[in-house]
mmCIF file of C-alpha atoms in Angstrom:
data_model
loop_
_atom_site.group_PDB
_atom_site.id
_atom_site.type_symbol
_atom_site.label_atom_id
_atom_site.label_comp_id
_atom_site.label_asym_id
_atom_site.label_seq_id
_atom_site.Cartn_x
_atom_site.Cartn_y
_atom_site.Cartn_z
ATOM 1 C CA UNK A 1 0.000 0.000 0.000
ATOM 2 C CA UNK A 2 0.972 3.693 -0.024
ATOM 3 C CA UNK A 3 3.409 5.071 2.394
ATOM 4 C CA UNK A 4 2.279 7.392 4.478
ATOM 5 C CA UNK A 5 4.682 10.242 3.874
ATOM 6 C CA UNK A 6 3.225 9.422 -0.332
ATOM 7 C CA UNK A 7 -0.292 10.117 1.307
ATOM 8 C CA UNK A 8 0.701 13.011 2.826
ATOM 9 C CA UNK A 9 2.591 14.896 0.305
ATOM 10 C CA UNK A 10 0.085 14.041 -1.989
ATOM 11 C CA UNK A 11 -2.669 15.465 0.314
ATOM 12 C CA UNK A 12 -0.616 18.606 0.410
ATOM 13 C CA UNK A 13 -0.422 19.170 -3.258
ATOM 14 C CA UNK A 14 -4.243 18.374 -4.327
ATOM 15 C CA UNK A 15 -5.353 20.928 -1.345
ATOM 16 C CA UNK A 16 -3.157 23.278 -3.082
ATOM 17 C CA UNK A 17 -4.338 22.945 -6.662
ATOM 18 C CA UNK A 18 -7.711 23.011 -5.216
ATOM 19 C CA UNK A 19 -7.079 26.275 -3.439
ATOM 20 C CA UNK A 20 -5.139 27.797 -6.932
ATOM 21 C CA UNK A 21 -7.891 25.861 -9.860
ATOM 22 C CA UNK A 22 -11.191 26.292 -7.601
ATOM 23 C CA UNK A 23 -10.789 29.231 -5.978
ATOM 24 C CA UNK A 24 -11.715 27.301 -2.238
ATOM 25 C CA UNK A 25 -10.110 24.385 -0.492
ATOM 26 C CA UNK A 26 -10.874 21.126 0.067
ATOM 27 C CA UNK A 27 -13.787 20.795 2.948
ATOM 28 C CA UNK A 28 -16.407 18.175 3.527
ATOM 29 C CA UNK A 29 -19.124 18.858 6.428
ATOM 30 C CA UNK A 30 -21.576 21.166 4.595
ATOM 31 C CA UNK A 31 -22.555 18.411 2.500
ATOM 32 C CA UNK A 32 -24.388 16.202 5.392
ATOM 33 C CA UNK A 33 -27.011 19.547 6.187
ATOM 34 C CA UNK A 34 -27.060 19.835 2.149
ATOM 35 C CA UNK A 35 -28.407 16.069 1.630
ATOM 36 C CA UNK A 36 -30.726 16.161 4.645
ATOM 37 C CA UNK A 37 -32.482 19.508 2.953
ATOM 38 C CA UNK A 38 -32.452 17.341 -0.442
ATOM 39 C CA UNK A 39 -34.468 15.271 1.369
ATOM 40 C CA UNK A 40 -36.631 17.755 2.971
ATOM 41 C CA UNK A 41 -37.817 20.712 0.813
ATOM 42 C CA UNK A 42 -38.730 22.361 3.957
ATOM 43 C CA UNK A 43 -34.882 22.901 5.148
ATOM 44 C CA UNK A 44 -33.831 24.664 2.236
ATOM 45 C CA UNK A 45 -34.038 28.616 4.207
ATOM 46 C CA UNK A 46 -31.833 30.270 5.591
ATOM 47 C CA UNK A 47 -29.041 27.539 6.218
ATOM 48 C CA UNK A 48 -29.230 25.765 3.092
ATOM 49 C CA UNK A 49 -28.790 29.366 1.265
ATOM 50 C CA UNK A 50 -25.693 30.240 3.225
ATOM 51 C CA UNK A 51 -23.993 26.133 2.418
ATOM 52 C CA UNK A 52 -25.678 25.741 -1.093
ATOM 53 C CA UNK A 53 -22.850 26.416 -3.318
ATOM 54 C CA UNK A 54 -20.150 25.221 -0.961
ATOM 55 C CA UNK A 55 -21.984 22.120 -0.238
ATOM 56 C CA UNK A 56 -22.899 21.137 -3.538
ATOM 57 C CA UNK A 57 -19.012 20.802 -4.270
ATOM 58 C CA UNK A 58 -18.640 18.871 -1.174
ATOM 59 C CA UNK A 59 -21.390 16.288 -2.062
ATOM 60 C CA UNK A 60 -19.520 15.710 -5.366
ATOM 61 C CA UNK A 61 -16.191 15.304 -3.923
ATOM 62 C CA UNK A 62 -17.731 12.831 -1.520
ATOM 63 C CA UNK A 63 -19.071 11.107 -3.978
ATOM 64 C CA UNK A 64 -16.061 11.175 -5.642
ATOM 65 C CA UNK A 65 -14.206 10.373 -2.724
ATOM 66 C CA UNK A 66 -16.119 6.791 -2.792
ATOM 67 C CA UNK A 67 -15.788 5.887 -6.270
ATOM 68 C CA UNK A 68 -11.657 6.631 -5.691
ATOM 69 C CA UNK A 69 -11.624 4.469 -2.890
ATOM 70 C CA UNK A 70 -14.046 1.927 -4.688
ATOM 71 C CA UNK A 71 -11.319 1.814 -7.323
ATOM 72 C CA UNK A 72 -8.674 1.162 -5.274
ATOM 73 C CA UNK A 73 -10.049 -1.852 -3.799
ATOM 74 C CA UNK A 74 -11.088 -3.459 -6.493
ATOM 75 C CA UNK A 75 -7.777 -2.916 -8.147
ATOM 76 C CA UNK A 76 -6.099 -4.286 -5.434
ATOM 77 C CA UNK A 77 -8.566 -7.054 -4.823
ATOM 78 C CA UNK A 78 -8.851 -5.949 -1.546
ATOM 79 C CA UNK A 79 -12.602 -4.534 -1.251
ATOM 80 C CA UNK A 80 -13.552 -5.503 2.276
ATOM 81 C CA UNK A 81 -11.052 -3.849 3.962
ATOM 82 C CA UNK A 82 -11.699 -4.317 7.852
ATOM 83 C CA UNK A 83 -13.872 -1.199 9.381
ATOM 84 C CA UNK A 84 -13.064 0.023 12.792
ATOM 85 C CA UNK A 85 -14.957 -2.954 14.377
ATOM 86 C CA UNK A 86 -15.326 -5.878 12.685
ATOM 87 C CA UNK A 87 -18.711 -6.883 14.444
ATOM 88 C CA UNK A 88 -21.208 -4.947 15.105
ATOM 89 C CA UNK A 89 -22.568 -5.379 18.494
ATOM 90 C CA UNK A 90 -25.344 -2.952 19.702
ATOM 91 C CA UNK A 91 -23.386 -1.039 21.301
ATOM 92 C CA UNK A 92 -20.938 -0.338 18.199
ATOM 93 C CA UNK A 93 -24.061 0.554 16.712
ATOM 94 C CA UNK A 94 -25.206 2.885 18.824
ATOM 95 C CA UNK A 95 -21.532 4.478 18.938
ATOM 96 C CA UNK A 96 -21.364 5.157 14.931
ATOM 97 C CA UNK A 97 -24.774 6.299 14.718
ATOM 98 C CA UNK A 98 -23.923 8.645 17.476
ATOM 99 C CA UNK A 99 -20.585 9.628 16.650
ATOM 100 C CA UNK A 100 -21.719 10.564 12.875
ATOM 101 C CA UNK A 101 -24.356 13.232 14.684
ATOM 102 C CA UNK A 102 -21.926 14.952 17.518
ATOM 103 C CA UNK A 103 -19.070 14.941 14.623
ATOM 104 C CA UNK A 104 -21.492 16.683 12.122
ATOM 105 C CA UNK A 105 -23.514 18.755 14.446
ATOM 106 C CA UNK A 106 -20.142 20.202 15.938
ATOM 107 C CA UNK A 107 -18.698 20.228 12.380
ATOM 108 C CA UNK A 108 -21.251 22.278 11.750
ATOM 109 C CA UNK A 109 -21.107 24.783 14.901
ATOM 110 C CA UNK A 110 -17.682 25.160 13.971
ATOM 111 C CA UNK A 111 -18.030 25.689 10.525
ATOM 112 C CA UNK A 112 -15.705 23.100 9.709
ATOM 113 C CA UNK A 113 -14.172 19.515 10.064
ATOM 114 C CA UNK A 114 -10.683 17.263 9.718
ATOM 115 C CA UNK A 115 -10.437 18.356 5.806
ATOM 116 C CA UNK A 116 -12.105 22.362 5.683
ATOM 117 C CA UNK A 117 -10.451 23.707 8.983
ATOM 118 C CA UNK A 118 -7.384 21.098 10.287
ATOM 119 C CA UNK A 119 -5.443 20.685 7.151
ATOM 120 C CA UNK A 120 -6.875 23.659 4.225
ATOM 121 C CA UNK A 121 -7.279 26.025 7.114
ATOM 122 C CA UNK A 122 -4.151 24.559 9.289
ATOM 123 C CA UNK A 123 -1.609 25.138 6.012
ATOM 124 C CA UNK A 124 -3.483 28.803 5.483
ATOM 125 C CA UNK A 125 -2.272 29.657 9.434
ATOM 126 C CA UNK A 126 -5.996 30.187 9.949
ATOM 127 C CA UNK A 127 -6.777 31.204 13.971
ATOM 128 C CA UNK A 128 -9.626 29.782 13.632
ATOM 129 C CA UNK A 129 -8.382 26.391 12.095
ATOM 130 C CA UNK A 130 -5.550 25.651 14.508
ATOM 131 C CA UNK A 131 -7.900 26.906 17.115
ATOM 132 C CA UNK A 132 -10.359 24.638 15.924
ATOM 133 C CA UNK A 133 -7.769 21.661 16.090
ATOM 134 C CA UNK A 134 -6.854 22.285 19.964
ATOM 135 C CA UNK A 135 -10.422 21.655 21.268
ATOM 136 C CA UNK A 136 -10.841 18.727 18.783
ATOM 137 C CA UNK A 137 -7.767 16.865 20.407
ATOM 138 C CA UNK A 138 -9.249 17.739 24.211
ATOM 139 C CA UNK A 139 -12.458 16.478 23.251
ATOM 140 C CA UNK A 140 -11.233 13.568 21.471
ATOM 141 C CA UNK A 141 -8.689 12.531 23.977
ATOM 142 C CA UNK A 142 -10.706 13.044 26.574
ATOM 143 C CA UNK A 143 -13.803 11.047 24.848
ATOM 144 C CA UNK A 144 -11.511 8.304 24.117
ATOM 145 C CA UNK A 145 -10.648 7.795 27.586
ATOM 146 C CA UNK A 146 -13.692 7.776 29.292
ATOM 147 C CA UNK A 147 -15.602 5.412 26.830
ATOM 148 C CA UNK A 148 -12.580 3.256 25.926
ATOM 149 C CA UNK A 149 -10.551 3.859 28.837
ATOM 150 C CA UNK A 150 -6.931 3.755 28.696
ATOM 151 C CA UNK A 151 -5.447 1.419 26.883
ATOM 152 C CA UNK A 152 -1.696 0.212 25.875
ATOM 153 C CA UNK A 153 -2.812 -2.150 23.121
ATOM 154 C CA UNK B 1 -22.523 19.807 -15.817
ATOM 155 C CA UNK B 2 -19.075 21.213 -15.673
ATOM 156 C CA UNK B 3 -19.340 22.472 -12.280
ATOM 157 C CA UNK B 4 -19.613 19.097 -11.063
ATOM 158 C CA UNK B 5 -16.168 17.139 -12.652
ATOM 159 C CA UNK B 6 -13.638 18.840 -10.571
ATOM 160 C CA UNK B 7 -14.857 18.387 -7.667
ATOM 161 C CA UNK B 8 -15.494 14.794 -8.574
ATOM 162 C CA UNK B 9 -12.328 14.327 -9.457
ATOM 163 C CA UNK B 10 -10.556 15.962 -6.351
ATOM 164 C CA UNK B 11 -13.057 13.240 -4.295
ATOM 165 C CA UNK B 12 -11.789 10.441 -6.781
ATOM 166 C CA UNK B 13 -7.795 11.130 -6.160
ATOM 167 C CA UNK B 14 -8.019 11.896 -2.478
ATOM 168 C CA UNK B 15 -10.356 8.701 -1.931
ATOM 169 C CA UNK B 16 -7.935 6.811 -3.715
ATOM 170 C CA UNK B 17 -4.574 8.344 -1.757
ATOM 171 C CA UNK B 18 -6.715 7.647 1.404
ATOM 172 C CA UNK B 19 -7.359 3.992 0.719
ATOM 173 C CA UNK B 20 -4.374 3.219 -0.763
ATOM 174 C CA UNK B 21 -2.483 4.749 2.126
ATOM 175 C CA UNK B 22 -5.370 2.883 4.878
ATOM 176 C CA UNK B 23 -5.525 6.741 5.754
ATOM 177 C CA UNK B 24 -9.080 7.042 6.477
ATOM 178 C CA UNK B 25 -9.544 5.491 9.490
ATOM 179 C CA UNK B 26 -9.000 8.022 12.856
ATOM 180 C CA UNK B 27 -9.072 4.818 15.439
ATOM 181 C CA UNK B 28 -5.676 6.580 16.178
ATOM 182 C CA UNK B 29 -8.047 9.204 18.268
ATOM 183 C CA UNK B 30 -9.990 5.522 19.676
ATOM 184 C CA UNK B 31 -6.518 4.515 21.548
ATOM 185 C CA UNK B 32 -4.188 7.123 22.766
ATOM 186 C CA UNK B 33 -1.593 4.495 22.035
ATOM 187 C CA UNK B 34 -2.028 3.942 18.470
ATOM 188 C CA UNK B 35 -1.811 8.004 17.747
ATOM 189 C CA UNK B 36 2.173 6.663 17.189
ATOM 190 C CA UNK B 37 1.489 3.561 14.829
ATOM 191 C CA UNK B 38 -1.554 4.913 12.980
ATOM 192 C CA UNK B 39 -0.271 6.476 9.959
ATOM 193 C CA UNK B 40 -3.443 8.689 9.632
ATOM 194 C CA UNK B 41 -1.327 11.161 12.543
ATOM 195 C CA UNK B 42 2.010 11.771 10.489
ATOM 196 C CA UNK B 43 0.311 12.354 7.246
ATOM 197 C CA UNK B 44 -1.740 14.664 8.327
ATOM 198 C CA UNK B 45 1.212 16.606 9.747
ATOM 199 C CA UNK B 46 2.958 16.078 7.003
ATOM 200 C CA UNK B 47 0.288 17.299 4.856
ATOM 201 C CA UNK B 48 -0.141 20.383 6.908
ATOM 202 C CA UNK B 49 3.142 21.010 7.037
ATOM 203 C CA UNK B 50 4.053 20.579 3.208
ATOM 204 C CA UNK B 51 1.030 22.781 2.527
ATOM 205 C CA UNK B 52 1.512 25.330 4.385
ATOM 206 C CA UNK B 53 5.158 26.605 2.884
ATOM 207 C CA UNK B 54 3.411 25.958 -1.050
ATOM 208 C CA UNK B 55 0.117 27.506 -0.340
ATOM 209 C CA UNK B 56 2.102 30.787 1.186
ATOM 210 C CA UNK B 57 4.741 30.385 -1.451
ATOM 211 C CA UNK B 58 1.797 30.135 -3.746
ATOM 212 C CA UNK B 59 0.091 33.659 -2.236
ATOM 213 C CA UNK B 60 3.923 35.293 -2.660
ATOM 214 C CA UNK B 61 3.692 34.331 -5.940
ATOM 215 C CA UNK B 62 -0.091 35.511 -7.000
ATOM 216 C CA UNK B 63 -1.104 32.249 -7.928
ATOM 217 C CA UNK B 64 -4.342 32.084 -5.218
ATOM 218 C CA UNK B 65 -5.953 33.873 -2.470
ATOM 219 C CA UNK B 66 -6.244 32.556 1.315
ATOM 220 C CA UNK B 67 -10.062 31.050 1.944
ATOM 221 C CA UNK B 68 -10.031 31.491 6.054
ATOM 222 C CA UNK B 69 -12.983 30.768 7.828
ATOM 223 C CA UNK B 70 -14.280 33.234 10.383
ATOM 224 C CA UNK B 71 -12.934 33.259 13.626
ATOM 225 C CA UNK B 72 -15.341 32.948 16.790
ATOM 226 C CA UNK B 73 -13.908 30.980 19.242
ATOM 227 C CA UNK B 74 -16.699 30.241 21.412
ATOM 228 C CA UNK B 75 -18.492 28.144 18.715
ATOM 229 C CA UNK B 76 -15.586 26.913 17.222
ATOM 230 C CA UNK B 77 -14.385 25.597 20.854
ATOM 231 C CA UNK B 78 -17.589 24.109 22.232
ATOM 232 C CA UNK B 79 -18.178 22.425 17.868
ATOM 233 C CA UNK B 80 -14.254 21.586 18.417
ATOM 234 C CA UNK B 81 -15.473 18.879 21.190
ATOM 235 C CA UNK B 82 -18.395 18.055 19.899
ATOM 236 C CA UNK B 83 -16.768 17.246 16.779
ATOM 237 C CA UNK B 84 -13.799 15.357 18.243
ATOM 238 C CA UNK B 85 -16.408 13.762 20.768
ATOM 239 C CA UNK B 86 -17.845 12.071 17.878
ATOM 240 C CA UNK B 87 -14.295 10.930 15.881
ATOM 241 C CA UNK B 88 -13.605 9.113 18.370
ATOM 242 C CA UNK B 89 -16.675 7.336 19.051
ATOM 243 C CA UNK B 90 -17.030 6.758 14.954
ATOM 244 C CA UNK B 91 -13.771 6.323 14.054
ATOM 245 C CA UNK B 92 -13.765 8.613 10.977
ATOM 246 C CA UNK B 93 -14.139 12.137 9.502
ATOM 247 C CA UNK B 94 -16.499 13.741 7.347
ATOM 248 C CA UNK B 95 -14.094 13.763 4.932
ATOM 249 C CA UNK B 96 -13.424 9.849 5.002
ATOM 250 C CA UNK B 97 -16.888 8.400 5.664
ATOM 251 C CA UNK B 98 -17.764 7.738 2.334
ATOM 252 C CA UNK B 99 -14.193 5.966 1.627
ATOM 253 C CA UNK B 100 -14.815 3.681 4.711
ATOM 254 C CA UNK B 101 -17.984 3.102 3.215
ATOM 255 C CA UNK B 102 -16.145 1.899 -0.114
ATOM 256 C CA UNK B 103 -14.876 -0.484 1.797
ATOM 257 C CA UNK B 104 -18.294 -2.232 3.400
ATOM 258 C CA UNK B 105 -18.155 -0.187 6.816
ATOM 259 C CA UNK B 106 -21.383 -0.297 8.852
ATOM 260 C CA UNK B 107 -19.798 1.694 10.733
ATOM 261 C CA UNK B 108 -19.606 4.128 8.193
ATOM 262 C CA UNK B 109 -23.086 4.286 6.418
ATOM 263 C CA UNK B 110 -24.747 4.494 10.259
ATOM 264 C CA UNK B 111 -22.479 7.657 10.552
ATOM 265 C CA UNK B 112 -23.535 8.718 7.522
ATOM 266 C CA UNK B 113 -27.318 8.829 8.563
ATOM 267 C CA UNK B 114 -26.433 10.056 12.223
ATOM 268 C CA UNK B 115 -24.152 13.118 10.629
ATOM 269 C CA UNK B 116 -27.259 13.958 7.964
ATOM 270 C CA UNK B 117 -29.653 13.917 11.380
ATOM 271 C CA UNK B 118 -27.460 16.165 12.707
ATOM 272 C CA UNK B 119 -27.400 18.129 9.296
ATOM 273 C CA UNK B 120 -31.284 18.502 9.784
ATOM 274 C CA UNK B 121 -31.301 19.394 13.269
ATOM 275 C CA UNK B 122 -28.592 22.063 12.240
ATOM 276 C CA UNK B 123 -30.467 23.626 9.380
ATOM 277 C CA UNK B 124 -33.685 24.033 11.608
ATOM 278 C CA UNK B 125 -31.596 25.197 14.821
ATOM 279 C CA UNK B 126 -28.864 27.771 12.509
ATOM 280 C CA UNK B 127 -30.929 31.197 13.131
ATOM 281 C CA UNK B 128 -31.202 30.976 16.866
ATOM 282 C CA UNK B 129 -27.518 29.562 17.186
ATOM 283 C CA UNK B 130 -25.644 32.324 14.919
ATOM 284 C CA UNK B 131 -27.631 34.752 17.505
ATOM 285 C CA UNK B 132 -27.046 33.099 21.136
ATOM 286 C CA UNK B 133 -24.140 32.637 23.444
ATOM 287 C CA UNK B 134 -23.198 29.693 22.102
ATOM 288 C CA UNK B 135 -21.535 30.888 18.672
ATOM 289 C CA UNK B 136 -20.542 34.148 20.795
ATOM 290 C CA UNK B 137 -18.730 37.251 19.174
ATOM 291 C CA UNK B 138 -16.575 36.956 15.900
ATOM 292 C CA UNK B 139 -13.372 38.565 15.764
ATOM 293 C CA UNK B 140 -12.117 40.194 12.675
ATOM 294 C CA UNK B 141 -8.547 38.420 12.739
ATOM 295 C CA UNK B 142 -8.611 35.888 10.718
ATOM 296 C CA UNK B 143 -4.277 34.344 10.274
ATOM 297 C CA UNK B 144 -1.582 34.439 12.285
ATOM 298 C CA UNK B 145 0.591 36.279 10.159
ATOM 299 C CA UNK B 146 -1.341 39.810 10.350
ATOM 300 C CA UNK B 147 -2.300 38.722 14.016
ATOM 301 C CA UNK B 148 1.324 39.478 14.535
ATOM 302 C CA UNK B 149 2.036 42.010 12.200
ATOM 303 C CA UNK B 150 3.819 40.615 9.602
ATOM 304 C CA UNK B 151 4.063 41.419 6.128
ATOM 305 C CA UNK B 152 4.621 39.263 2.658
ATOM 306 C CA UNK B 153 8.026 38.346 3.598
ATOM 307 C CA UNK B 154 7.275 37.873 6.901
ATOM 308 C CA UNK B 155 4.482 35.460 6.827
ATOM 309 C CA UNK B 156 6.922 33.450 4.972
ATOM 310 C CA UNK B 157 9.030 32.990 7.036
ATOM 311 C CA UNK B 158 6.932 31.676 9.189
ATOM 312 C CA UNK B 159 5.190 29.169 7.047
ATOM 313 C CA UNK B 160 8.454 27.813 6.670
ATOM 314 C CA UNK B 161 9.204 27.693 10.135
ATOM 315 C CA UNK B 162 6.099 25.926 11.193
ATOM 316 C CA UNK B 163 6.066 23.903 8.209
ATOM 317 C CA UNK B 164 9.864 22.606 8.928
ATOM 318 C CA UNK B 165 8.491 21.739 12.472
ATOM 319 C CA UNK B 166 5.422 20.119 11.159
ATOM 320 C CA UNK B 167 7.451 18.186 9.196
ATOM 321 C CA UNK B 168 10.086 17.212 11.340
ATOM 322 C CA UNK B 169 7.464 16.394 13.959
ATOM 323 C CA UNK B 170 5.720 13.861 10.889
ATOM 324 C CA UNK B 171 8.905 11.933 10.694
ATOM 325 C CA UNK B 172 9.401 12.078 14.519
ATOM 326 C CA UNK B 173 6.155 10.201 14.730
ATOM 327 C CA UNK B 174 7.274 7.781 12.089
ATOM 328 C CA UNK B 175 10.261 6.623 14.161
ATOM 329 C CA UNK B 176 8.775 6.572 17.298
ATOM 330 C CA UNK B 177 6.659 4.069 15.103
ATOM 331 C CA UNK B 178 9.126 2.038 14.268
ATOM 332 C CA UNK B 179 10.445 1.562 18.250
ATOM 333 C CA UNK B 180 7.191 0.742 19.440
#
């Protein structure tokens, strides 16, 4: 597979064509509010006017993002590639369903995620990107340790 | 039509990089321990740090223009935990749901529907938030290069300061890797 210093170079120079070809950078969050108001004609106010153009890229690069990594595993014969948890128990489950909402809905507070504000608004020196990133670590950390306690393994 | 294909193809190249790489997955952030072995850690720092000396280089040199999201840091901070709150329980990003999904994650596709809930409840609760305590004030400053008064040259300087140190702390991570 890919080293990761490949991955990460490469990350670096696609956020960077983005920012100099699209005139934005590479961010993800706004499409999750932009699908559920697809769905629902009766979201698209205020919100959905303020997201609508930079969510509709967002959906595409998703999508996009999918077929990519579709690709790869086919290629590579290697199309189940092992999730997080290999089983899912109820509480798994519950976990997923519930991590997807607090990462979205405080994506979404925050105006941005692991793509818009850690690394496109982390390489700009954006205060509110690297700010962003120190209360991600505390909660992450911190959530880490009191559902999965601490663990060496 | 048009609008569509870059974006597309931005999603199809980073999907790929991500899987290829095995990337996408932030269980680093489920096990304090693994935040050395997971690779997802050091590319991101490398990332950061590689892109932070082009895309300044690239602003010295006219090419683009900085896209900086406003700066309030009582939403951001309180969205901040929230946000990493829910990485760690899920194990991915926004970003890297669909690729995990790619790949047959449950996981993934039940994040999927619990981050579009949350998209709903967002859209309906977005007036009364931007107004209340819990976004707070926005400050005008919006990089650390004016924040501290620098100017073209300046600001380049430091992007390659903290990308060296980004960099350098990437391949730190790498060999700590390696020993453990």
């Amino acid at each position: 597979m890919l080293p990761w210093w490949v991955v990460g170079i490469a990350l670096a120079l696609l956020d960077v064509a983005v920012s100099i070809t699209q005139q934005r950078m590479i961010g993800a969050s706004t499409a999750y509010p932009f699908v559920a108001g697809l769905a629902f004609s009766g979201l698209r106010d205020v919100y959905w006017r303020l997201i609508h153009g930079a969510a509709y890229w967002e959906v595409w690069f998703l999508i996009g993002g999918f077929l990519g990594a579709l690709a790869v595993g086919v290629l590579t014969r290697r199309g189940r590639a092992p999730a997080v948890r290999t089983t899912l128990s109820a509480r798994r489950a519950a976990f997923a369903f519930g991590g997807g909402f607090l990462m979205i809905f405080g994506a979404r507070m925050a105006d941005g995620c692991t793509s818009g504000h850690i690394l496109s608004g982390g390489m700009q020196l954006a205060i509110s990107s690297w700010w962003f990133a120190a209360f991600v670590l505390f909660g992450g950390v911190v959530t880490a340790r009191l559902v999965y306690g601490r663990r060496t393994g | 039509m048009a609008g569509l294909l870059a974006p597309l193809l931005v999603g199809v190249i980073f999907g790929a990089v991500m899987r290829a790489g095995l990337t996408y997955r932030c269980d680093c952030v489920l096990d304090g321990a693994s935040l050395r072995r997971s690779p997802l850690p050091r590319a991101l720092l490398l990332a950061i740090g590689v892109g932070v000396i082009l895309i300044h280089a690239g602003h010295l040199a006219g090419l683009l223009t900085f896209h900086v999201k406003a700066f309030y840091p009582v939403g951001i901070a309180l969205g901040g935990v929230m946000f990493g709150g829910g990485v760690a329980l899920l194990g991915f990003c926004p970003g890297t749901l669909t690729i995990a999904l790619a790949t047959g994650s449950l996981d993934a596709l039940l994040g999927i529907a619990g981050g579009v809930l949350a998209g709903t409840l967002f859209a309906g609760l977005f007036p009364r938030f931007r107004d209340s305590l819990w976004h707070g004030a926005t400050y005008p400053i919006q990089r650390f290069g004016p924040l501290l008064g620098l100017g073209a040259g300046g600001e380049m300087a430091l992007a390659l300061a903290v990308g060296l140190v980004l960099i350098g702390a990437a391949f730190w991570l790498a060999r700590e890797a390696r020993g453990a």
